[in-house]
Short mmCIF file of C-alpha atoms in Angstrom, two decimals:
data_model
loop_
_atom_site.label_atom_id
_atom_site.label_comp_id
_atom_site.label_asym_id
_atom_site.label_seq_id
_atom_site.Cartn_x
_atom_site.Cartn_y
_atom_site.Cartn_z
CA ALA Y 1 20.08 -7.03 3.78
CA SER Y 2 20.35 -5.03 6.29
CA GLY Y 3 17.98 -5.51 9.21
CA VAL Y 4 15.23 -3.40 10.72
CA ALA Y 5 15.34 -2.36 14.30
CA GLN Y 6 12.05 -3.95 16.31
CA ALA Y 7 10.63 -5.03 19.25
CA SER Y 8 10.84 -8.91 19.75
CA ARG Y 9 9.14 -11.59 21.95
CA ALA Y 10 9.95 -13.62 24.45
CA ASP Y 11 9.72 -16.65 21.38
CA GLY Y 12 12.09 -14.38 19.48
CA ARG Y 13 9.43 -13.10 16.58
CA PRO Y 14 10.03 -9.30 16.08
CA GLN Y 15 6.84 -7.46 15.70
CA VAL Y 16 5.25 -5.74 13.38
CA LEU Y 17 2.28 -2.95 12.88
CA LEU Y 18 0.06 -3.57 10.27
CA TRP Y 19 -1.53 -0.24 9.49
CA ALA Y 20 -5.00 -1.23 8.50
CA ASP Y 21 -5.53 2.33 6.90
CA SER Y 22 -9.49 3.07 6.06
CA PHE Y 23 -9.67 1.74 2.35
CA THR Y 24 -8.49 -1.44 3.44
CA ASN Y 25 -10.15 -2.19 6.57
CA ASN Y 26 -13.78 -0.93 4.93
CA PHE Y 27 -13.38 -1.64 1.23
CA SER Y 28 -10.88 -4.39 0.57
CA PRO Y 29 -10.29 -6.42 4.32
CA ASP Y 30 -9.16 -9.10 2.06
CA VAL Y 31 -5.48 -7.40 1.18
CA GLY Y 32 -5.10 -7.26 4.93
CA LYS Y 33 -6.10 -10.69 5.86
CA ALA Y 34 -3.63 -11.72 3.22
CA ALA Y 35 -1.11 -9.03 4.52
CA VAL Y 36 -1.15 -10.91 7.86
CA ARG Y 37 -0.95 -14.41 6.29
CA VAL Y 38 2.45 -12.87 4.16
CA LEU Y 39 3.88 -11.12 7.46
CA GLU Y 40 3.33 -14.23 9.63
CA GLY Y 41 4.93 -16.24 6.91
CA ALA Y 42 8.28 -14.16 7.09
CA GLY Y 43 8.36 -14.46 10.95
CA TYR Y 44 7.07 -11.57 12.54
CA GLU Y 45 4.54 -10.98 15.42
CA VAL Y 46 1.58 -8.93 13.71
CA LEU Y 47 0.23 -5.96 15.77
CA ILE Y 48 -2.73 -4.10 14.67
CA PRO Y 49 -3.62 -0.49 16.14
CA GLY Y 50 -6.60 -0.41 19.05
CA LYS Y 51 -8.75 2.22 17.28
CA PRO Y 52 -8.96 3.14 13.59
CA VAL Y 53 -5.80 5.40 11.92
CA CYS Y 54 -6.80 7.94 9.46
CA CYS Y 55 -4.39 10.08 7.34
CA GLY Y 56 -6.54 12.62 6.48
CA LEU Y 57 -5.98 11.71 2.56
CA THR Y 58 -9.54 13.03 2.10
CA TRP Y 59 -9.35 16.06 3.46
CA ILE Y 60 -5.76 16.50 2.23
CA SER Y 61 -6.92 16.23 -1.68
CA THR Y 62 -10.10 18.24 -0.69
CA GLY Y 63 -7.98 21.33 0.58
CA GLN Y 64 -9.54 20.79 4.21
CA LEU Y 65 -6.03 20.98 5.53
CA ASP Y 66 -7.04 22.37 8.95
CA SER Y 67 -9.25 19.46 9.29
CA ALA Y 68 -6.80 16.95 8.16
CA ARG Y 69 -4.00 18.50 10.31
CA LYS Y 70 -6.28 17.48 13.10
CA ILE Y 71 -6.83 14.14 12.05
CA LEU Y 72 -3.29 13.11 11.05
CA ARG Y 73 -1.81 14.37 14.48
CA SER Y 74 -4.11 12.04 16.02
CA SER Y 75 -3.23 9.16 13.88
CA VAL Y 76 0.68 10.00 14.29
CA GLU Y 77 0.47 10.16 18.19
CA THR Y 78 -1.41 6.37 18.55
CA LEU Y 79 1.31 5.19 15.52
CA LYS Y 80 4.36 6.94 17.66
CA GLU Y 81 3.76 4.16 20.60
CA TYR Y 82 4.83 1.97 18.26
CA ALA Y 83 8.01 3.65 16.43
CA GLU Y 84 8.99 4.34 19.86
CA GLN Y 85 9.58 1.34 20.30
CA GLY Y 86 11.57 0.19 16.88
CA ILE Y 87 8.14 -1.21 15.78
CA PRO Y 88 8.24 -1.24 12.29
CA ILE Y 89 5.05 0.12 10.51
CA VAL Y 90 3.52 -0.88 7.39
CA GLY Y 91 1.10 0.69 5.36
CA LEU Y 92 -1.06 -1.35 2.57
CA GLU Y 93 -2.59 1.62 0.59
CA PRO Y 94 -0.08 3.82 -1.13
CA SER Y 95 -1.26 6.92 -1.22
CA CYS Y 96 -2.12 6.74 2.94
CA THR Y 97 1.19 5.27 3.24
CA GLY Y 98 2.58 8.29 0.98
CA VAL Y 99 0.91 10.90 3.36
CA LEU Y 100 2.83 9.11 6.45
CA ARG Y 101 6.13 9.26 4.28
CA SER Y 102 5.77 12.81 3.31
CA ASP Y 103 2.49 14.88 3.74
CA SER Y 104 2.74 14.15 7.86
CA ILE Y 105 5.86 16.15 7.65
CA GLU Y 106 4.68 18.98 5.66
CA LEU Y 107 1.30 19.35 7.52
CA LEU Y 108 2.88 18.61 11.00
CA GLY Y 109 6.12 19.68 10.94
CA ARG Y 110 9.25 17.18 10.96
CA ALA Y 111 9.48 17.36 15.08
CA VAL Y 112 5.89 16.01 15.33
CA ALA Y 113 5.88 13.16 12.60
CA GLU Y 114 9.85 12.13 11.54
CA GLN Y 115 9.71 9.17 13.67
CA VAL Y 116 6.13 7.48 12.51
CA ALA Y 117 7.54 8.76 8.57
CA SER Y 118 10.72 7.10 8.98
CA ALA Y 119 8.78 3.96 10.72
CA THR Y 120 6.55 3.70 7.87
CA HIS Y 121 7.35 1.01 5.19
CA THR Y 122 5.26 -0.52 2.04
CA LEU Y 123 5.47 -4.07 2.20
CA ALA Y 124 7.88 -4.83 -0.35
CA GLU Y 125 10.39 -2.52 1.54
CA LEU Y 126 10.00 -4.15 4.89
CA LEU Y 127 10.11 -7.87 3.20
CA ALA Y 128 13.03 -6.40 1.71
CA LYS Y 129 14.69 -5.76 5.07
CA THR Y 130 13.77 -8.76 7.11
CA PRO Y 131 16.82 -11.03 7.23
CA ASP Y 132 16.66 -14.39 5.67
CA TYR Y 133 13.46 -13.32 4.34
CA GLU Y 134 12.61 -15.86 0.76
CA ALA Y 135 9.79 -14.68 -1.16
CA PRO Y 136 7.49 -17.63 -2.57
CA SER Y 137 8.10 -18.63 -5.84
CA LEU Y 138 6.67 -16.96 -8.97
CA GLU Y 139 8.19 -18.82 -11.77
CA GLY Y 140 5.78 -18.96 -14.22
CA THR Y 141 3.86 -16.09 -13.39
CA THR Y 142 3.75 -12.97 -15.99
CA VAL Y 143 2.75 -10.01 -13.84
CA VAL Y 144 1.57 -6.72 -15.58
CA ALA Y 145 1.89 -4.07 -12.14
CA GLN Y 146 0.15 -0.70 -12.50
CA PRO Y 147 2.38 1.00 -9.61
CA HIS Y 148 0.17 3.96 -7.78
CA CYS Y 149 1.46 7.40 -8.25
CA HIS Y 150 2.02 8.12 -4.24
CA HIS Y 151 3.82 4.47 -4.44
CA HIS Y 152 5.97 5.58 -7.47
CA ALA Y 153 6.81 9.22 -6.20
CA VAL Y 154 7.08 9.14 -2.61
CA MET Y 155 7.98 5.53 -1.73
CA GLY Y 156 9.67 4.16 -4.86
CA TRP Y 157 8.44 1.22 -6.49
CA SER Y 158 12.40 -0.62 -6.60
CA PRO Y 159 11.44 -3.26 -3.58
CA ASP Y 160 8.49 -4.35 -5.67
CA ALA Y 161 10.24 -4.90 -8.77
CA ALA Y 162 13.23 -6.13 -6.84
CA LEU Y 163 10.91 -9.03 -4.57
CA LEU Y 164 8.55 -9.69 -7.95
CA GLU Y 165 11.83 -10.43 -10.09
CA GLY Y 166 14.03 -11.87 -7.73
CA ALA Y 167 10.82 -14.13 -6.89
CA GLY Y 168 10.64 -15.44 -10.84
CA ALA Y 169 8.01 -13.32 -11.89
CA SER Y 170 7.83 -12.18 -15.80
CA LEU Y 171 7.29 -8.66 -15.34
CA GLN Y 172 5.53 -5.73 -17.20
CA LYS Y 173 5.77 -2.86 -15.00
CA LEU Y 174 3.35 -0.04 -16.68
CA GLY Y 175 4.54 3.69 -16.39
CA GLY Y 176 1.51 7.11 -16.02
CA CYS Y 177 -1.14 7.08 -14.09
CA CYS Y 178 -4.80 5.00 -14.21
CA GLY Y 179 -6.71 8.19 -14.37
CA LEU Y 180 -8.89 7.58 -11.54
CA ALA Y 181 -6.55 9.72 -8.99
CA GLY Y 182 -8.49 9.12 -5.62
CA ASN Y 183 -11.71 11.68 -6.43
CA PHE Y 184 -10.95 13.21 -9.32
CA GLY Y 185 -11.95 10.62 -11.64
CA VAL Y 186 -15.48 10.50 -9.97
CA GLU Y 187 -16.25 14.16 -10.32
CA ARG Y 188 -17.89 15.56 -12.49
CA GLY Y 189 -16.93 16.52 -15.84
CA HIS Y 190 -13.49 14.45 -14.99
CA TYR Y 191 -14.62 11.25 -16.39
CA GLU Y 192 -13.51 11.76 -20.08
CA VAL Y 193 -10.35 13.00 -18.95
CA SER Y 194 -10.29 10.07 -16.43
CA VAL Y 195 -10.89 7.37 -19.09
CA ALA Y 196 -8.32 8.98 -21.99
CA VAL Y 197 -5.41 8.16 -19.00
CA ALA Y 198 -6.87 5.01 -18.65
CA GLU Y 199 -6.28 4.52 -22.30
CA GLN Y 200 -2.54 5.42 -22.41
CA GLN Y 201 -1.14 2.67 -20.93
CA LEU Y 202 -2.97 0.46 -17.92
CA LEU Y 203 -6.15 -0.52 -20.44
CA PRO Y 204 -4.13 -1.37 -23.53
CA ALA Y 205 -1.91 -3.17 -21.27
CA VAL Y 206 -4.67 -5.34 -19.88
CA ARG Y 207 -6.16 -6.42 -23.31
CA ALA Y 208 -2.98 -7.35 -24.47
CA ALA Y 209 -2.39 -9.54 -21.11
CA ALA Y 210 -2.42 -13.21 -21.39
CA ALA Y 211 -6.11 -14.79 -19.45
CA ASP Y 212 -3.30 -15.76 -17.21
CA ALA Y 213 -1.50 -12.88 -16.20
CA VAL Y 214 -1.58 -11.26 -13.15
CA VAL Y 215 -2.68 -7.53 -12.83
CA LEU Y 216 -0.54 -6.21 -9.77
CA ALA Y 217 -2.59 -3.04 -8.38
CA ASP Y 218 -1.86 -2.03 -4.61
CA GLY Y 219 -3.85 1.01 -4.95
CA TYR Y 220 -7.56 0.90 -4.53
CA SER Y 221 -8.53 3.97 -6.97
CA CYS Y 222 -6.35 1.54 -9.56
CA ARG Y 223 -8.42 -1.59 -9.02
CA THR Y 224 -11.40 0.33 -9.04
CA GLN Y 225 -10.66 2.28 -11.83
CA LEU Y 226 -9.89 -1.85 -13.34
CA GLU Y 227 -13.08 -3.07 -12.31
CA ASP Y 228 -14.66 -0.45 -14.11
CA LEU Y 229 -13.28 -0.11 -17.32
CA SER Y 230 -12.05 -3.53 -18.04
CA GLU Y 231 -13.35 -7.62 -17.75
CA ARG Y 232 -10.08 -7.66 -15.27
CA LYS Y 233 -9.50 -7.32 -11.54
CA GLY Y 234 -6.64 -5.92 -10.01
CA ILE Y 235 -5.00 -7.72 -7.17
CA HIS Y 236 -2.43 -6.11 -4.27
CA LEU Y 237 0.93 -7.55 -4.04
CA ALA Y 238 0.32 -9.31 -0.40
CA GLN Y 239 -2.76 -11.05 -1.88
CA LEU Y 240 0.08 -12.47 -4.98
CA LEU Y 241 2.63 -13.74 -2.32
CA ALA Y 242 -0.09 -15.12 0.22
CA GLU Y 243 -1.52 -16.83 -2.92
CA LYS Y 244 2.03 -18.55 -3.23
CA LEU Y 245 2.28 -19.82 0.58
CA PRO Y 246 1.58 -23.39 1.49
CA ALA Y 247 -1.91 -23.90 2.76
CA LYS Y 248 -2.20 -24.23 6.60
#
């Protein structure tokens, strides 16, 4: 795979900015910690933004676009400092990553947002472009994967599938939405629809999955839906890979 242009330290390690989005930072810090382990294991020096960087998603999804533009513009300015140095940005929450890759250009214009959008990667995308990266073995691991809707629609999930299958996992990729869809599923009047959507593919699949199968769900919404409506818990790709790394 072709490499990513990156700034490097004197010791030769390329640098990567791990974007600790609001969902990861406040609700799923274990995902962020796992991502640090995976990226360091892949040879990177991991940087974290010096201040909170919010993509404005909750404002976008509720139609408050003026506020979203203000928040997003500030965040793009912060991240641009890294993009200008050739440092790739890794997003962990698919919906937030999708905002940087797509919504930012639509809301702020290409001249303002293109450089950060182009520098932003999912974890699987970055690892696929990392020279000599070899994922830990997933031989004997069955993965039931629920790709987040924004991940599928904006970034594409094929790098994730290639990584998992290349590492030896037996992969069952689900289609469709988990049903929660951010704030939609928790709003009054939407619960029944939310559950009905989850019953189309996600819930039957996890009920049928073997007890030792891994349920992969990078999206915070998807993991929340699983916990609320089933006995299973979803984990992020970063957590799956980190669990298979040699103990320090």
